[in-house]
Coordinates of C-alpha atoms in Angstrom, one line a residue:
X35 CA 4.1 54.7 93.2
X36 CA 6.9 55.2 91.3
X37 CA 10.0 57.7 91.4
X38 CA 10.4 60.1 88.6
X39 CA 13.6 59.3 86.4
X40 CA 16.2 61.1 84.7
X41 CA 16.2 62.6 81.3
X42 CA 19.3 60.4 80.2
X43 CA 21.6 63.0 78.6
X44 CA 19.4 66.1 79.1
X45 CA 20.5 66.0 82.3
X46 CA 20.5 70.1 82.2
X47 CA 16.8 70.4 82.3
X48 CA 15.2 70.4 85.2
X49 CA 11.3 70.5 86.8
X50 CA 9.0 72.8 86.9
X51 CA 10.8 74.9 84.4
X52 CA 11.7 72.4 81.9
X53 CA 9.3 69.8 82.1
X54 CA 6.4 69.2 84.7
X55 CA 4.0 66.4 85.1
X56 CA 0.0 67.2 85.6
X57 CA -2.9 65.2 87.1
X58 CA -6.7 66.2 86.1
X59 CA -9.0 66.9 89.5
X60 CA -12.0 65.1 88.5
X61 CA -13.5 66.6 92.0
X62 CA -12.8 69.8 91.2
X63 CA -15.0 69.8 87.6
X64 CA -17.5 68.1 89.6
X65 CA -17.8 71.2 92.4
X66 CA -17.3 74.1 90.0
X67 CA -18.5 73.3 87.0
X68 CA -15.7 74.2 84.9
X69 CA -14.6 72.0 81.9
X70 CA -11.2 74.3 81.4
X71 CA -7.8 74.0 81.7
X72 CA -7.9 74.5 85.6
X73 CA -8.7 70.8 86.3
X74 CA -5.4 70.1 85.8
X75 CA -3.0 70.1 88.4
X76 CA 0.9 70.2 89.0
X77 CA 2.1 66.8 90.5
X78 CA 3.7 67.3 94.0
X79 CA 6.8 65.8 94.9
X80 CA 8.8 63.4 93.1
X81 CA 6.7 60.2 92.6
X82 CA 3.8 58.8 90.6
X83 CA 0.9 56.7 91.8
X84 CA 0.5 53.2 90.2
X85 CA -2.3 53.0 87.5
X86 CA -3.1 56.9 87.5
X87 CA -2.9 58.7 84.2
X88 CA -0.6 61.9 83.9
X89 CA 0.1 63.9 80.8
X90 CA 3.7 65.1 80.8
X91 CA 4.5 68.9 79.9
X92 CA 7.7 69.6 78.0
X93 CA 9.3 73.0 77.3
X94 CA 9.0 74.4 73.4
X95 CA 12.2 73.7 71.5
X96 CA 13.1 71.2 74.0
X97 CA 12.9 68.2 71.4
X98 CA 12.0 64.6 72.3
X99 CA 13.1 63.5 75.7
X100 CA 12.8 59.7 77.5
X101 CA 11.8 59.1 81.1
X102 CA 12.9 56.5 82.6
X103 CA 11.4 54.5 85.7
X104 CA 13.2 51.2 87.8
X105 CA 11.5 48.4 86.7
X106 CA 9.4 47.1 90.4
X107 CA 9.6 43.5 89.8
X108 CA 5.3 44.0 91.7
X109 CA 4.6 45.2 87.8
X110 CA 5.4 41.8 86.2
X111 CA 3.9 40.8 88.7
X112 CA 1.0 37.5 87.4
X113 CA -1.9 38.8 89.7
X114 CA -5.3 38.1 88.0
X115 CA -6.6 41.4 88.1
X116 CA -5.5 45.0 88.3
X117 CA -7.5 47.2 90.6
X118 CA -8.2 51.1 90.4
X119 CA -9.5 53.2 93.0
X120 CA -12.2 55.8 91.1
X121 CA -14.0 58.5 92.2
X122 CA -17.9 58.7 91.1
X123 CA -20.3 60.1 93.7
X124 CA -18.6 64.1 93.9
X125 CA -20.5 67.2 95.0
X126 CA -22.1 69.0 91.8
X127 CA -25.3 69.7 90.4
X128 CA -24.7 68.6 86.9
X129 CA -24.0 65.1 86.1
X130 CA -22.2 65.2 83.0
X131 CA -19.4 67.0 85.1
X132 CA -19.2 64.4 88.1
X133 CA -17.2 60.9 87.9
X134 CA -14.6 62.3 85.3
X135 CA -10.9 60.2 86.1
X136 CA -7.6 59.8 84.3
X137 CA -6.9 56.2 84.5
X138 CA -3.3 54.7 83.1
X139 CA -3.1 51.6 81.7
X140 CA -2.6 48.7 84.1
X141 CA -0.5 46.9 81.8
X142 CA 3.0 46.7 80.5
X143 CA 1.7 44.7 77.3
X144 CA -0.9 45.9 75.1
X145 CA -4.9 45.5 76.7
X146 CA -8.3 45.3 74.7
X147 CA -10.8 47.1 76.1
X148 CA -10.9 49.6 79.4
X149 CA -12.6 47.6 81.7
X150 CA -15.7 45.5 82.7
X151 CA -18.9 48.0 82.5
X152 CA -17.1 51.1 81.3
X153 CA -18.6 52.0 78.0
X154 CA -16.3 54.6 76.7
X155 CA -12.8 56.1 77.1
X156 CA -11.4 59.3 76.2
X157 CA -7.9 60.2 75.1
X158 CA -6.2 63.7 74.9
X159 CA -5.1 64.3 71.4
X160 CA -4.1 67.6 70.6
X161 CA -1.6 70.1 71.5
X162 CA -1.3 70.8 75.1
X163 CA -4.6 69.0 75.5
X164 CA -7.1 70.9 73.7
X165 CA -8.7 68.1 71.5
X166 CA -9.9 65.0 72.2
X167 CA -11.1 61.9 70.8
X168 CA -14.2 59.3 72.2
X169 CA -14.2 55.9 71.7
X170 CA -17.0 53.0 72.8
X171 CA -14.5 50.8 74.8
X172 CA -15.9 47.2 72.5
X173 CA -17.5 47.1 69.2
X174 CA -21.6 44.8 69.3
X175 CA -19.6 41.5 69.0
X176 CA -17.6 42.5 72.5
X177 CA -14.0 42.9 71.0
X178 CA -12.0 46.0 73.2
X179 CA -10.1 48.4 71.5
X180 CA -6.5 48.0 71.7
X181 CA -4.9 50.0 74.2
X182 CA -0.6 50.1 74.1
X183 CA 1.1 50.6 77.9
X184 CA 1.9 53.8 79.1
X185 CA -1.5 55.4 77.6
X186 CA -3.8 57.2 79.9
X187 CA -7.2 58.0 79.2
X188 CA -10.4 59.4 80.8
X189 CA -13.6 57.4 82.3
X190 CA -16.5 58.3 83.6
X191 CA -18.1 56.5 86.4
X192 CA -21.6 56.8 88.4
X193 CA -20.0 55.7 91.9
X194 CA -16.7 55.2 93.6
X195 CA -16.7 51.3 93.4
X196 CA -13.2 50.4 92.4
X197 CA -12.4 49.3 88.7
X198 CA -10.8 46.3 87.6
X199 CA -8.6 45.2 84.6
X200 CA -8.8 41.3 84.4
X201 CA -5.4 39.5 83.0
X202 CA -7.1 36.5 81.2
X203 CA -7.2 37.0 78.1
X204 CA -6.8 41.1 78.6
X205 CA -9.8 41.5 76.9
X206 CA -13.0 43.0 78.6
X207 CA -16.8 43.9 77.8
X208 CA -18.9 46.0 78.8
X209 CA -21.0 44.9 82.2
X210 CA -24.1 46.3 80.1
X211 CA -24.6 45.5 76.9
X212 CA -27.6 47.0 76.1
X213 CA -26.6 49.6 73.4
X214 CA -25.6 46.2 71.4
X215 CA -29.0 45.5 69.8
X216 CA -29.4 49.0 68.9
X217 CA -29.4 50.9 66.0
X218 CA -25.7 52.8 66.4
X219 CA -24.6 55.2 63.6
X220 CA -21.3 57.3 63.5
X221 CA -21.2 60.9 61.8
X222 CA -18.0 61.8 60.5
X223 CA -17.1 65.6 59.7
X224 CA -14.4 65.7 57.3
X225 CA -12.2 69.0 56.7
X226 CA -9.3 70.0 54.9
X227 CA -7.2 69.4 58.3
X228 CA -8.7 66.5 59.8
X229 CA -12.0 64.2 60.7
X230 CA -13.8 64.0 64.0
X231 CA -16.8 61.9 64.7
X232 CA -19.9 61.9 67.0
X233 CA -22.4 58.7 68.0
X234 CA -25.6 58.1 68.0
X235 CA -27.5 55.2 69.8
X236 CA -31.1 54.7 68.6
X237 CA -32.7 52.4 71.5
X238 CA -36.3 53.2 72.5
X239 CA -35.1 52.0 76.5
X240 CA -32.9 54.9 76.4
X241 CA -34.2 58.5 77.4
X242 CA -33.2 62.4 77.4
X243 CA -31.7 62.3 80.5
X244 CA -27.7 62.0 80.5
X245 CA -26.8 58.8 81.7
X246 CA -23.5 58.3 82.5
X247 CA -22.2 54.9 80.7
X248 CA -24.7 55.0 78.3
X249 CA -24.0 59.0 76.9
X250 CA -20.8 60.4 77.0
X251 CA -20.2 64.2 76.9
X252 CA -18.2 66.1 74.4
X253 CA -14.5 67.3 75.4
X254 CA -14.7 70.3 73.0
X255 CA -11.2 72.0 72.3
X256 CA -10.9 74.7 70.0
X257 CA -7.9 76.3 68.3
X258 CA -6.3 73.7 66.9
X259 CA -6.6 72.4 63.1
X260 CA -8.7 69.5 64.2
X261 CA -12.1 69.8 63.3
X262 CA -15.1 69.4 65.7
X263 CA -18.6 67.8 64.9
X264 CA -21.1 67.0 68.5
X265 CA -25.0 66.5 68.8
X266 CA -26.6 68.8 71.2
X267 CA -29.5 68.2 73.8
X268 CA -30.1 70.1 77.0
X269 CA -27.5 72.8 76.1
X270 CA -24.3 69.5 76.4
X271 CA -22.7 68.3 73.9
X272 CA -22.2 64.7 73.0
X273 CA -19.6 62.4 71.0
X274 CA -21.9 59.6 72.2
X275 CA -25.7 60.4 72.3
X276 CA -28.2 57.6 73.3
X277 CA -31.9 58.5 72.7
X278 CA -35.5 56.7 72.0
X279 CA -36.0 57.1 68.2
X280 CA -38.7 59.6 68.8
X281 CA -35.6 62.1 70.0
X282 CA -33.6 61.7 66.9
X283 CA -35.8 64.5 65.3
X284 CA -34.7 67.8 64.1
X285 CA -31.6 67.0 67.3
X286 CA -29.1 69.4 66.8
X287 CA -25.2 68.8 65.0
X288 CA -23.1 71.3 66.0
X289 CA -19.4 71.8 64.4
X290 CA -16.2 73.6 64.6
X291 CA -13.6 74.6 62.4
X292 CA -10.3 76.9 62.6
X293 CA -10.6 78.0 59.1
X294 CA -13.0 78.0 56.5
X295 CA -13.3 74.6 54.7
X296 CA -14.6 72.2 52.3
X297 CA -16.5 70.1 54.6
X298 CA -18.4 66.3 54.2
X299 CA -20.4 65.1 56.3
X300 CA -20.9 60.8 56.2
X301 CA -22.6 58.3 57.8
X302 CA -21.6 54.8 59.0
X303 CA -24.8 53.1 59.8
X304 CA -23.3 49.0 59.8
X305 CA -25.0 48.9 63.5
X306 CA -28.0 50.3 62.0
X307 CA -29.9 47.4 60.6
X308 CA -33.6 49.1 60.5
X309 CA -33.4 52.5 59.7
X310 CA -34.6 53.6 56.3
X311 CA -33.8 57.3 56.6
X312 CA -31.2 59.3 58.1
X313 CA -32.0 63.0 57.3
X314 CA -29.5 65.9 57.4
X315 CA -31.3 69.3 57.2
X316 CA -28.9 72.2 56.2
X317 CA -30.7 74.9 57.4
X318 CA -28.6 77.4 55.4
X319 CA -28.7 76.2 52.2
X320 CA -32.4 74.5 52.8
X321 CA -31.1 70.9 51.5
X322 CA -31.9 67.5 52.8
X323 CA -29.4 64.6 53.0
X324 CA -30.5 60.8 53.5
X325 CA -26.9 59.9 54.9
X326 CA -27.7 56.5 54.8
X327 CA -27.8 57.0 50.6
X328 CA -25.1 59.5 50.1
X329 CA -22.4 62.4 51.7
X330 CA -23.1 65.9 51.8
X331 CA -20.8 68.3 51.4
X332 CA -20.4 71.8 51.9
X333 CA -18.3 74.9 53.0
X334 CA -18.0 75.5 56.4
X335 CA -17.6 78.6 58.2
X336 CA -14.4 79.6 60.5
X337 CA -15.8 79.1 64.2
X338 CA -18.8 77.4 66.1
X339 CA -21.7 76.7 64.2
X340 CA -24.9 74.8 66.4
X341 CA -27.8 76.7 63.9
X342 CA -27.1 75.1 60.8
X343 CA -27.3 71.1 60.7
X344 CA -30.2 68.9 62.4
X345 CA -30.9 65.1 62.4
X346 CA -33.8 63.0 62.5
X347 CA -33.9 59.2 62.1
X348 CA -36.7 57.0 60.5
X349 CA -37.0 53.2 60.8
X350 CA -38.3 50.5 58.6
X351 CA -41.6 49.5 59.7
X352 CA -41.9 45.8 60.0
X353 CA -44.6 43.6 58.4
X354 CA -46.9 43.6 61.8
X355 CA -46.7 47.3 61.8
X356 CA -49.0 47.4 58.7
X357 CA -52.7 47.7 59.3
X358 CA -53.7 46.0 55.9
X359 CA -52.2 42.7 54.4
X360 CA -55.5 41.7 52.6
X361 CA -54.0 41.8 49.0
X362 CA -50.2 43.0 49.5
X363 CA -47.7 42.2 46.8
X364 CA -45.8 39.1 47.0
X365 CA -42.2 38.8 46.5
X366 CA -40.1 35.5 45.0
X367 CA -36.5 35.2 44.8
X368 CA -34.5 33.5 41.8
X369 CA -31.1 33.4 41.0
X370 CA -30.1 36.6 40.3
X371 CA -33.2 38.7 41.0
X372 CA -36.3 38.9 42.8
X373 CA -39.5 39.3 41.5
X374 CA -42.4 41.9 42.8
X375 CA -45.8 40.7 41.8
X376 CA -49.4 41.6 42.4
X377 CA -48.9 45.5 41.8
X378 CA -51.9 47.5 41.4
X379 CA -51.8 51.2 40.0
X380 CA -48.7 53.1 40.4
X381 CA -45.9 52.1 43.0
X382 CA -42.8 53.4 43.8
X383 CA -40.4 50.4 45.6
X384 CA -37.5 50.5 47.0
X385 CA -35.3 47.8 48.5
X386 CA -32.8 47.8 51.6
X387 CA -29.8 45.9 52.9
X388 CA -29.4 44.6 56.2
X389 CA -27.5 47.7 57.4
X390 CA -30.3 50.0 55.9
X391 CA -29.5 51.2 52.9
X392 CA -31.4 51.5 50.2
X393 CA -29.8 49.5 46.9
X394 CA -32.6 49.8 44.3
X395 CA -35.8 52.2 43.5
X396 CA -38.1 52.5 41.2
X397 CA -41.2 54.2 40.4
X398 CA -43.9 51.3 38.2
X399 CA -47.4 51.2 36.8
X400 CA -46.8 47.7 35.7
X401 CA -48.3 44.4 37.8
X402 CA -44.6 43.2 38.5
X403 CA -41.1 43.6 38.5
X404 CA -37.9 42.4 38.5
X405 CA -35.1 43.2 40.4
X406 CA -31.8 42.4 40.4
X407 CA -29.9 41.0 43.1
X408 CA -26.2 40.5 43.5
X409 CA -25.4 39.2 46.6
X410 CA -27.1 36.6 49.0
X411 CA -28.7 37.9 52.5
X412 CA -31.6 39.4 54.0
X413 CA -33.5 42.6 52.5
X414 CA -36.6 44.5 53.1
X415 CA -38.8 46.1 50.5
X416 CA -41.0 48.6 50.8
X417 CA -43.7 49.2 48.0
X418 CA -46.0 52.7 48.4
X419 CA -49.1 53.4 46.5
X420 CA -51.1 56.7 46.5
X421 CA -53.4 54.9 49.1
X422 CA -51.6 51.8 50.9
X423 CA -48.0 50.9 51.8
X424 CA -46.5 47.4 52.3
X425 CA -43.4 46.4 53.8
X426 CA -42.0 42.8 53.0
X427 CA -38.4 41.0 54.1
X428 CA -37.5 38.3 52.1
X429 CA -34.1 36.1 52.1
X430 CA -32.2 36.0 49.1

């Protein structure tokens, strides 16, 4: 551990009135249930454990103090790994409440990534803790998110098996990596006072059930400017959600907002390679939204809104997924276009990117088209008739 420093020149505060440090009881939200401020605890006595994550309470008016700490020659120390003890398996019914711990930062450099097998990490954000903000520890191609020293931040872990922060390289992935050939989409809620985010991962080895490393709940804090934005499933919120695609239909998309607000809602689907819809249903003003195609905005209502918004999610059915090929349309690529061929009757086509979205349609009665293509890479058209529907991929 390590001793609690002075204040330098403020020298007249003093602790527990002026300043305090606070720990959050990951046992107790397990055994009561309770996801408010009472999870966090006063720190007794005068020192700080190594490697646990604190959040430091300062007096209003009090301006911007330094602590200080001796420099314990054991944290330059060139071990190859960093270990922290966690606690996973605690008493309580509901698992999204159980394994919840404040980790710090092994490190005095900067770190990419949390740690081997832990998916996501949380960070307090707001004022006095009341907002929050998710993030998936890598990205599909395994680079961490930067981390500076001194930064605490919340994990949630299934057992009590310590974690560990490897020195090479200070770079981790996850242990499971399964969410990375998935189809992963980020919703962003816009307001006059901010942007939040929630996640969805579209893999059809994923279920309902909270899973902990694979969904992460929702630290919802209200109050405060920054706007809110959650799927919901089995009364929980999520900022990351992992369903089968059957799931991702009319699910839920709850918001909040401290004032009433021009509002966008947006999609980044660039880990969504084979959807071909995503649908947002505004119950209120009976519009659908492919976000995939374009934004949707609206006006949103002081307070908690779950009623409003739902989701659902199509993907692109692949050639082998058709039941009839016997005279299907046949596509060849030239410079600058392709060309559709072998039409019969009236078609409407439309053509998709390799993230999903859809850069051309058209509605035909002629035997072929063209269609012009800018940029070199893989796209799949899909051409509808009134009786039969093809869907081709082609290399440009």
């Amino acid at each position: 551990g390590s001793k609690l420093g002075q204040f330098g020149a403020y020298d007249n505060v003093s602790l527990a009135s002026d300043w305090d440090v606070k720990y959050y009881d990951g046992t107790s939200r397990a055994s009561t249930g309770k996801t408010d401020g009472s999870n966090w605890k006063t720190n007794v006595g005068d020192r700080l454990e190594a490697y646990k994550g604190y959040i430091f309470w300062l007096k209003a008016g009090a301006g911007t103090l330094d602590v200080t700490f001796k420099l314990n020659n054991s944290l330059v120390a060139s071990e190859n790994v960093r270990t922290i003890p966690v606690l996973g398996n605690q008493v309580g019914a509901l698992k999204s409440n159980k394994g919840w711990n404040l980790v710090g930062q092994p490190y005095l450099s900067r770190y990419a990534g949390g740690k081997a097998g832990i998916n996501y990490m949380t960070f307090p954000d707001g004022v006095a803790a009341q907002t929050y903000t998710t993030l998936r520890s890598t990205d599909n191609a395994g680079n961490g998110k930067i981390i500076d020293p001194f930064t605490a931040y919340f994990v949630q872990v299934d057992n009590s098996d310590d974690i560990t922060f490897a020195i090479n390289g200070r770079s981790s992935a996850p242990a499971s990596v399964k969410n990375d050939a998935s189809d992963m989409l980020q919703l962003d809620f816009t307001t006059a006072t901010g942007t939040d985010n929630t996640n969805l991962i579209i893999d059809n080895d994923q279920t309902t059930e909270y899973t902990i490393g694979q969904d992460m709940v929702k630290w919802l804090g209200t109050g405060t400017a920054k706007p809110q934005v959650y799927t919901r499933l089995d009364n929980l919120n999520f900022s990351y959600n992992a369903l089968p695609l059957a799931s991702v239909a009319n699910l839920p998309l709850g918001f909040y907002t401290l004032t009433a607000s021009k509002t966008t809602i947006s999609a980044n689907a660039t880990s969504a390679r084979s959807l071909s819809k995503l649908l947002l249903w505004d119950n209120t003003a009976k519009i659908e939204t492919n976000l995939l195609t374009s934004n949707y905005s609206f006006t949103a209502d002081a307070g908690t809104n779950n009623t409003r918004f739902t989701i659902s999610a199509q993907r692109v059915p692949t050639a082998t997924e058709m039941a009839e090929k016997v005279g299907a349309p046949t596509i060849i690529t030239m410079q600058t276009k392709m060309l559709v061929s072998n039409l019969t009757g009236e078609n409407n086509i439309l053509v998709y990117d390799a993230i999903g979205k859809v850069i051309f349609s058209k509605h035909t009665v002629n035997s072929s088209l063209e269609i012009p293509i800018s940029v070199s890479g893989m796209y799949t058209v899909k051409i509808e008739s009134s009786k039969k529907m093809w869907t081709l991929k082609t290399v440009f």
